[in-house]
Amino acid sequence: MIGGPALMLRYAQALAPQLTADILALSNRLLPAPAPHDHMVPGAHAESDLTRHNPIKRRAEAEFNEL
């Protein structure tokens, strides 16, 4: 899965380096900001409603005994 997108990005960067840099900068701005606190939280307490009800995550938890 990684090979195809990486190859396309490599060619895009070779053909239009400034455009590629601008697109990557825009995607960086769309990422969420860091958390306002620095204290560590166990993973079980960091779940949101989206991750709590994710069927793919639930199957992986059951498969790897992470319940």
C-alpha positions as semicolon CSV with decimal commas, in nm:
position;residue;x (nm);y (nm);z (nm)
1;M;0,000;0,000;0,000
2;I;0,280;0,241;0,081
3;G;0,477;0,179;-0,241
4;G;0,226;0,322;-0,490
5;P;0,145;0,650;-0,310
6;A;0,511;0,701;-0,221
7;L;0,612;0,651;-0,585
8;M;0,347;0,897;-0,706
9;L;0,457;1,154;-0,446
10;R;0,818;1,110;-0,552
11;Y;0,730;1,183;-0,915
12;A;0,509;1,477;-0,816
13;Q;0,790;1,622;-0,607
14;A;1,036;1,580;-0,894
15;L;0,802;1,750;-1,144
16;A;0,668;2,030;-0,922
17;P;0,869;2,067;-0,600
18;Q;0,712;2,395;-0,488
19;L;0,358;2,271;-0,546
20;T;0,436;1,954;-0,350
21;A;0,580;2,161;-0,064
22;D;0,272;2,385;-0,061
23;I;0,035;2,087;-0,053
24;L;0,229;1,925;0,230
25;A;0,229;2,254;0,423
26;L;-0,147;2,280;0,379
27;S;-0,198;1,924;0,498
28;N;0,020;2,002;0,800
29;R;-0,210;2,293;0,888
30;L;-0,512;2,063;0,873
31;L;-0,368;1,829;1,137
32;P;-0,502;1,870;1,492
33;A;-0,313;2,089;1,737
34;P;-0,114;1,935;2,021
35;A;-0,295;1,863;2,345
36;P;-0,305;2,155;2,590
37;H;-0,150;1,945;2,867
38;D;0,171;1,747;2,898
39;H;0,066;1,476;3,144
40;M;0,050;1,120;3,023
41;V;-0,280;0,935;2,993
42;P;-0,318;0,557;2,965
43;G;-0,450;0,450;2,625
44;A;-0,774;0,311;2,773
45;H;-0,856;0,660;2,904
46;A;-0,769;0,835;2,578
47;E;-1,048;0,678;2,372
48;S;-1,313;0,892;2,209
49;D;-1,663;0,791;2,100
50;L;-1,527;0,731;1,750
51;T;-1,259;0,485;1,864
52;R;-1,475;0,326;2,132
53;H;-1,735;0,206;1,879
54;N;-1,500;0,118;1,591
55;P;-1,574;-0,241;1,476
56;I;-1,229;-0,286;1,319
57;K;-1,063;-0,186;1,646
58;R;-1,290;-0,419;1,844
59;R;-1,200;-0,716;1,622
60;A;-0,828;-0,641;1,659
61;E;-0,866;-0,613;2,037
62;A;-1,038;-0,951;2,050
63;E;-0,779;-1,110;1,821
64;F;-0,484;-0,987;2,027
65;N;-0,650;-1,026;2,370
66;E;-0,644;-0,652;2,437
67;L;-0,991;-0,625;2,590
